[in-house]
Short mmCIF file of C-alpha atoms and ligand atoms in Angstrom, two decimals:
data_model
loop_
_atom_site.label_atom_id
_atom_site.label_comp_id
_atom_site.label_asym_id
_atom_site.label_seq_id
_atom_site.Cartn_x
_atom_site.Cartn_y
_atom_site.Cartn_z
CA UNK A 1 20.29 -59.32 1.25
CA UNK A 2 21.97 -56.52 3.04
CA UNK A 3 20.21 -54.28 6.38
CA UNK A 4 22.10 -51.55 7.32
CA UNK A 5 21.65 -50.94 11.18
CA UNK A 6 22.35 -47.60 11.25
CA UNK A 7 20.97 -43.41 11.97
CA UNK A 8 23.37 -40.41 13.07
CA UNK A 9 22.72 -41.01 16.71
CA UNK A 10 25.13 -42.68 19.44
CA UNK A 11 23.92 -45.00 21.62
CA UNK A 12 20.06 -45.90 20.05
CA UNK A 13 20.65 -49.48 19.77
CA UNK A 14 21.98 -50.17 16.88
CA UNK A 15 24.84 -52.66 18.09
CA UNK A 16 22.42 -54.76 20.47
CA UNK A 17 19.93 -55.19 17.58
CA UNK A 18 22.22 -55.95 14.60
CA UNK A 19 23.60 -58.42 17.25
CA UNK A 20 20.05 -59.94 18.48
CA UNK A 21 18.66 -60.00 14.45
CA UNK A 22 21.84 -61.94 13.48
CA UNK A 23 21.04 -64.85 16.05
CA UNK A 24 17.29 -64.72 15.38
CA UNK A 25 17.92 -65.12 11.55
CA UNK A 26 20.51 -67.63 12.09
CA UNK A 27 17.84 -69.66 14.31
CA UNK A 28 15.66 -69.84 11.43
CA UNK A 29 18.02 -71.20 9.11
CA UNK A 30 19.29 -68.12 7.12
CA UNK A 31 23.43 -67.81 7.00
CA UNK A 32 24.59 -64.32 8.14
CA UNK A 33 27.61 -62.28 8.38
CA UNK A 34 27.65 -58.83 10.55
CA UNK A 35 30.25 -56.10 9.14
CA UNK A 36 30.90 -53.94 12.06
CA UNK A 37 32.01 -50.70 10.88
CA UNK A 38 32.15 -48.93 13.82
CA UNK A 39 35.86 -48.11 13.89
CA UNK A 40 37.02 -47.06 17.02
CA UNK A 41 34.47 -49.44 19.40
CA UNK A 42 33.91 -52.32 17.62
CA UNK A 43 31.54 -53.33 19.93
CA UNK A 44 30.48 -56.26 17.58
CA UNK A 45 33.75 -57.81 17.92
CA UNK A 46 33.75 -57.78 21.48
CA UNK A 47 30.38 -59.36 21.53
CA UNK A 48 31.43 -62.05 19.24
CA UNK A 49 34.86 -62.23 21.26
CA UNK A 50 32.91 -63.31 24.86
CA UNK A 51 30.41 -65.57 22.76
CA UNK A 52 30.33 -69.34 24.05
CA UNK A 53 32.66 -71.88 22.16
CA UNK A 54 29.49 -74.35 22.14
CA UNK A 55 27.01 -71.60 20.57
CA UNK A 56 27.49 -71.70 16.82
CA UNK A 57 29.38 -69.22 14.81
CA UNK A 58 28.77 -65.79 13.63
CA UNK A 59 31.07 -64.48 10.68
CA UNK A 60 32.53 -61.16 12.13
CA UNK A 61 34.27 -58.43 9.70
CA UNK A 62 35.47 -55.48 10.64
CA UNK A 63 35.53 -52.66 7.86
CA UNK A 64 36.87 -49.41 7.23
CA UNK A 65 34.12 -46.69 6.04
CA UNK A 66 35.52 -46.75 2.31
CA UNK A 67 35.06 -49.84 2.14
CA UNK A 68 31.71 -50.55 3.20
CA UNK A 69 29.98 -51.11 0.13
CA UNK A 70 32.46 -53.52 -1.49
CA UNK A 71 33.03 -55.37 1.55
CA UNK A 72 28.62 -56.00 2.03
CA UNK A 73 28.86 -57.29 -1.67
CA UNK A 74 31.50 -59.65 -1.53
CA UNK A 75 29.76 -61.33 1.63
CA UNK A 76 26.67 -61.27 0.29
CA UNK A 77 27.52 -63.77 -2.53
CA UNK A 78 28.38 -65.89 0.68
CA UNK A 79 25.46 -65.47 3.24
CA UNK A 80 22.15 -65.07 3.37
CA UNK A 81 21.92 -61.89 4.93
CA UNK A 82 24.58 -59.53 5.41
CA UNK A 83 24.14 -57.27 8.49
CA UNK A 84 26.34 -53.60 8.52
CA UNK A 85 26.29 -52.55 12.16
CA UNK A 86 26.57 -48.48 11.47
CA UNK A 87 28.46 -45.98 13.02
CA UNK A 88 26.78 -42.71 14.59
CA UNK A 89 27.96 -39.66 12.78
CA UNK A 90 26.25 -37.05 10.30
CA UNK A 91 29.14 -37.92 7.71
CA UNK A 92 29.21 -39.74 4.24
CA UNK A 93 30.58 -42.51 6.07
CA UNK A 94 26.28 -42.79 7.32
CA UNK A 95 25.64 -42.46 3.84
CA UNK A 96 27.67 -45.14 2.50
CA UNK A 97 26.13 -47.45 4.92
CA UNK A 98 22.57 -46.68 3.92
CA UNK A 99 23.69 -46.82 0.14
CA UNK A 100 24.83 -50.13 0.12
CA UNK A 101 21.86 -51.55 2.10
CA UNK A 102 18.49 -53.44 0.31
CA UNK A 103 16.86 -52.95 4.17
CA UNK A 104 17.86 -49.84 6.45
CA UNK A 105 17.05 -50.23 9.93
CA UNK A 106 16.81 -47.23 12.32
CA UNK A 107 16.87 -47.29 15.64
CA UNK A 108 14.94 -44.91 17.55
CA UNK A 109 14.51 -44.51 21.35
CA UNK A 110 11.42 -42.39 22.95
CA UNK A 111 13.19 -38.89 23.50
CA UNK A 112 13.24 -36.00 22.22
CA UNK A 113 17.06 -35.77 21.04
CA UNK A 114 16.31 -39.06 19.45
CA UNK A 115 13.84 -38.04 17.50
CA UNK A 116 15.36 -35.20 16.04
CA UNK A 117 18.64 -36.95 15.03
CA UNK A 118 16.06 -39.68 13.48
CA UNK A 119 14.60 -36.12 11.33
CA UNK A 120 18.52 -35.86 10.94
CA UNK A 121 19.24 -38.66 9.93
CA UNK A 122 15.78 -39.26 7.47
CA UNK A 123 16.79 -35.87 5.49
CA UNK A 124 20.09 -37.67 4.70
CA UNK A 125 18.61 -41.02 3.27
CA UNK A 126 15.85 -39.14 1.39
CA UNK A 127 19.03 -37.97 -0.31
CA UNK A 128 20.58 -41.61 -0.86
CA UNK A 129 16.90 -42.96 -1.69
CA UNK A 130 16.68 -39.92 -4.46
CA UNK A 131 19.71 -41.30 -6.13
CA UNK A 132 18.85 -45.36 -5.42
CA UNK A 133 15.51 -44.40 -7.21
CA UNK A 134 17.42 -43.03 -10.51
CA UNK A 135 19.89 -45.96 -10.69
CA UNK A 136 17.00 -48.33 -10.53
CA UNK A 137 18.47 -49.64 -7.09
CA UNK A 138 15.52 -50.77 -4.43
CA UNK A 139 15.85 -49.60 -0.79
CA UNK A 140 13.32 -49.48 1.92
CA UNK A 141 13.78 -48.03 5.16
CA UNK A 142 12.23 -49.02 8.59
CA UNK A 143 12.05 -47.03 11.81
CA UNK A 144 12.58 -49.36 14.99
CA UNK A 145 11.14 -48.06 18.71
CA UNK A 146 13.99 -49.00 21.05
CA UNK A 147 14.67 -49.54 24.04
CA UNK A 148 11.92 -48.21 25.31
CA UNK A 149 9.99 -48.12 28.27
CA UNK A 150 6.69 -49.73 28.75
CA UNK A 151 3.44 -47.88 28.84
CA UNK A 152 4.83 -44.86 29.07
CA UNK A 153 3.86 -41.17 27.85
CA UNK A 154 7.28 -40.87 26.17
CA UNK A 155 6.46 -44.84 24.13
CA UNK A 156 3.14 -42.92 22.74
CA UNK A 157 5.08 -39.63 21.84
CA UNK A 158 7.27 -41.97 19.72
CA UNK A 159 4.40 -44.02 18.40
CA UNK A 160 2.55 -41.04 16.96
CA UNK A 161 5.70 -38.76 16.17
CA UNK A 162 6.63 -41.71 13.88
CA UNK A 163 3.38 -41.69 12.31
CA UNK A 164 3.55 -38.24 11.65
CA UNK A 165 7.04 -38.33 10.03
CA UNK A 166 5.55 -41.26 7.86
CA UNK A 167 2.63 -39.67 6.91
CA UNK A 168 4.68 -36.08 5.91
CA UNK A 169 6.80 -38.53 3.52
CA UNK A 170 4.50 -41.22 1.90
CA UNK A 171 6.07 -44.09 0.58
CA UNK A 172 10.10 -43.38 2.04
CA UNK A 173 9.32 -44.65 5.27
CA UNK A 174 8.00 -47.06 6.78
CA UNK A 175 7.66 -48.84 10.80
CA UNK A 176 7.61 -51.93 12.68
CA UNK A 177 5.22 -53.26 14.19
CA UNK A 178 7.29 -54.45 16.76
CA UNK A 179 8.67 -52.75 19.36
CA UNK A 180 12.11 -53.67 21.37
CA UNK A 181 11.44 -52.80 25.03
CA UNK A 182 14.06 -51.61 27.48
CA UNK A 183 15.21 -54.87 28.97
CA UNK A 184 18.14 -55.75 31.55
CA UNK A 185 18.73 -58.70 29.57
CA UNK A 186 19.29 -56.86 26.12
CA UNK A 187 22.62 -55.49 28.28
CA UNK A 188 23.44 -58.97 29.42
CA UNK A 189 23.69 -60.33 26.14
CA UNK A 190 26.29 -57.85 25.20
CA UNK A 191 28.57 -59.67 27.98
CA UNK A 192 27.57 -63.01 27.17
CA UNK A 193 27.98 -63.38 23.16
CA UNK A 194 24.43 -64.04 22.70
CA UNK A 195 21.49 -63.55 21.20
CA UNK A 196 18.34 -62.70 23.57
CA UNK A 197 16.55 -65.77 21.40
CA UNK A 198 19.65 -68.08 23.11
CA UNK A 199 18.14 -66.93 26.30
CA UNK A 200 15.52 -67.59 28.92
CA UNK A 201 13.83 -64.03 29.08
CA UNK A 202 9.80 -65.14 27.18
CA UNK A 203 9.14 -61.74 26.50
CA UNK A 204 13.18 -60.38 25.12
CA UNK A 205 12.29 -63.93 23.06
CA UNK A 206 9.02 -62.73 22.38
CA UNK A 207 9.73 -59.68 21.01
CA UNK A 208 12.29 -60.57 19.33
CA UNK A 209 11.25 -63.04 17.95
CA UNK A 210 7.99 -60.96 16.07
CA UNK A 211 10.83 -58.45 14.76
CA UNK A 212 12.56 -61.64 13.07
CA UNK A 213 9.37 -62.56 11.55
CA UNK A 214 8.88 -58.94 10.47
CA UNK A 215 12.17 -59.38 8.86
CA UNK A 216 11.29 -62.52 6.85
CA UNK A 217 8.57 -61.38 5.40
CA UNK A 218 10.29 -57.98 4.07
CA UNK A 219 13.37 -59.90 2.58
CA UNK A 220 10.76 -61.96 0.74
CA UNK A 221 9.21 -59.11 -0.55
CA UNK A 222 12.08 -58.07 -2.88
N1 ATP B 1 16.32 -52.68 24.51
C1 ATP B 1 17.29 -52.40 25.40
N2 ATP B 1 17.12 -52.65 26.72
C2 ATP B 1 18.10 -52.37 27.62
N3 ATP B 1 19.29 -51.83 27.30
C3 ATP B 1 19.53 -51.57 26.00
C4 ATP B 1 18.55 -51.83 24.98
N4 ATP B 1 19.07 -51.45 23.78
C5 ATP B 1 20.31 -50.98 24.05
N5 ATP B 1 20.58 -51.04 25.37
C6 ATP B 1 21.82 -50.60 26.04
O1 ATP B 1 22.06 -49.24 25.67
C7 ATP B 1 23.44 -49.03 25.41
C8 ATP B 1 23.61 -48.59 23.94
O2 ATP B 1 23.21 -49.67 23.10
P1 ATP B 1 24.04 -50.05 21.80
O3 ATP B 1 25.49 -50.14 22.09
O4 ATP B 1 23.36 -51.22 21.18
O5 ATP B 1 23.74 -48.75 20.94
P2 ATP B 1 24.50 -48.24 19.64
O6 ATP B 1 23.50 -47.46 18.88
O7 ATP B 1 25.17 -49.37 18.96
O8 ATP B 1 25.60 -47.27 20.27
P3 ATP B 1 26.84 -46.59 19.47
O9 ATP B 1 26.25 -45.41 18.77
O10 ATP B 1 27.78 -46.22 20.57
O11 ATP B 1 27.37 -47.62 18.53
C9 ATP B 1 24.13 -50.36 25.74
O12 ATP B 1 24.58 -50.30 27.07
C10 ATP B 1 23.03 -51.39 25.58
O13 ATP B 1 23.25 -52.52 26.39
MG1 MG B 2 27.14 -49.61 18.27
#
């Protein structure tokens, strides 16, 4: 199984959740392997590079664009899940990464700049889903509220403006039911190597946790 963590916008999420779903799925049991194809940060690889000796494992890759799709198919015949931490830009190299995915998962914070990249970035996979169709390949993609603030006018904007983009394109999109709050220890994690389900934060676990469930149930839907 391969999600693409991905959308045409810097700085939405997409590292600290491709980082937190890797140790949730790991917890229960599946084997995973995050490509991070974000040349020129490689923020995954610094993550992995503070992670605790004692804490087990995560398989690391980094990957040039071209060679995104290859690369998620090879280590899919050795893990479980295979998890492509994208790269913000409006190029093919966004395409790639939702072409070679089973599960695309977008990132979207509550503002308005967000939320038209997400329109940006939803024209382009309509595109890749057009062509998935026609070759018979399955994809589904999945809108994720992030980092977001709670109660807030600007978390019911997003609630409803994703409804409305769902209901404008029926059966291309679809949401969680989760949603990943803005959360001091989210930014810890990225120092520490970890996972917020290796930490003590209930509600980060929480959370988190019911996104990892949410996850399960879509990989065993295909
Ligand atoms: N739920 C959250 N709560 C608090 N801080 C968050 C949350 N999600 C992300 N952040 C912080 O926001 C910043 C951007 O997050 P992140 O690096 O995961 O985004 P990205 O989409 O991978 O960015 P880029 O486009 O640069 O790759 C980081 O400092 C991260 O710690
Ligand atoms: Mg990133």
């Amino acid at each position: 199984m391969i999600i693409a963590v991905t959308g045409t916008k810097g700085g939405t999420g997409k590292t600290t959740i491709s980082t937190n779903i890797a140790i949730g799925l790991m917890q229960q049991g599946k084997s995973v392997s995050i490509i991070d194809t974000d040349e020129g940060q490689f923020s995954v690889l610094d993550w992995s590079s503070n992670r605790p000796e004692e804490l087990p494992t995560v398989s690391v890759l980094k990957v040039p664009t071209e060679k995104i799709g290859a690369m998620a198919r090879e280590q899919a015949k050795h893990y479980d899940v295979v998890i492509l931490d994208g790269r913000a830009t409006q190029t093919e190299g966004t395409d790639r990464l939702s072409a070679a995915a089973d599960i695309i998962i977008v990132p979207v914070k509550p503002s308005e700049f967000d939320i038209r990249a997400f329109e940006k970035y939803f024209e382009r996979y309509k595109t890749v889903k057009a062509i998935s169709d026609d070759v018979g390949k399955k994809i589904e993609a999945f809108a994720l509220r992030s980092d977001v603030k709670k109660g807030t006018k600007g978390e019911k904007e997003l609630v409803e403006l994703l409804e409305f983009i769902k209901e404008q394109n029926p059966g291309k999109l679809r949401t969680f039911e989760t949603t990943i709050y803005d959360r001091e220890i989210y930014k810890q994690c990225a120092g520490y190597g970890t996972g917020v389900a290796e930490e003590n934060n209930k509600a980060a676990k929480q959370e988190m946790g019911q996104l990892i469930n949410e996850i399960i149930s879509i990989i065993n839907e295909f």
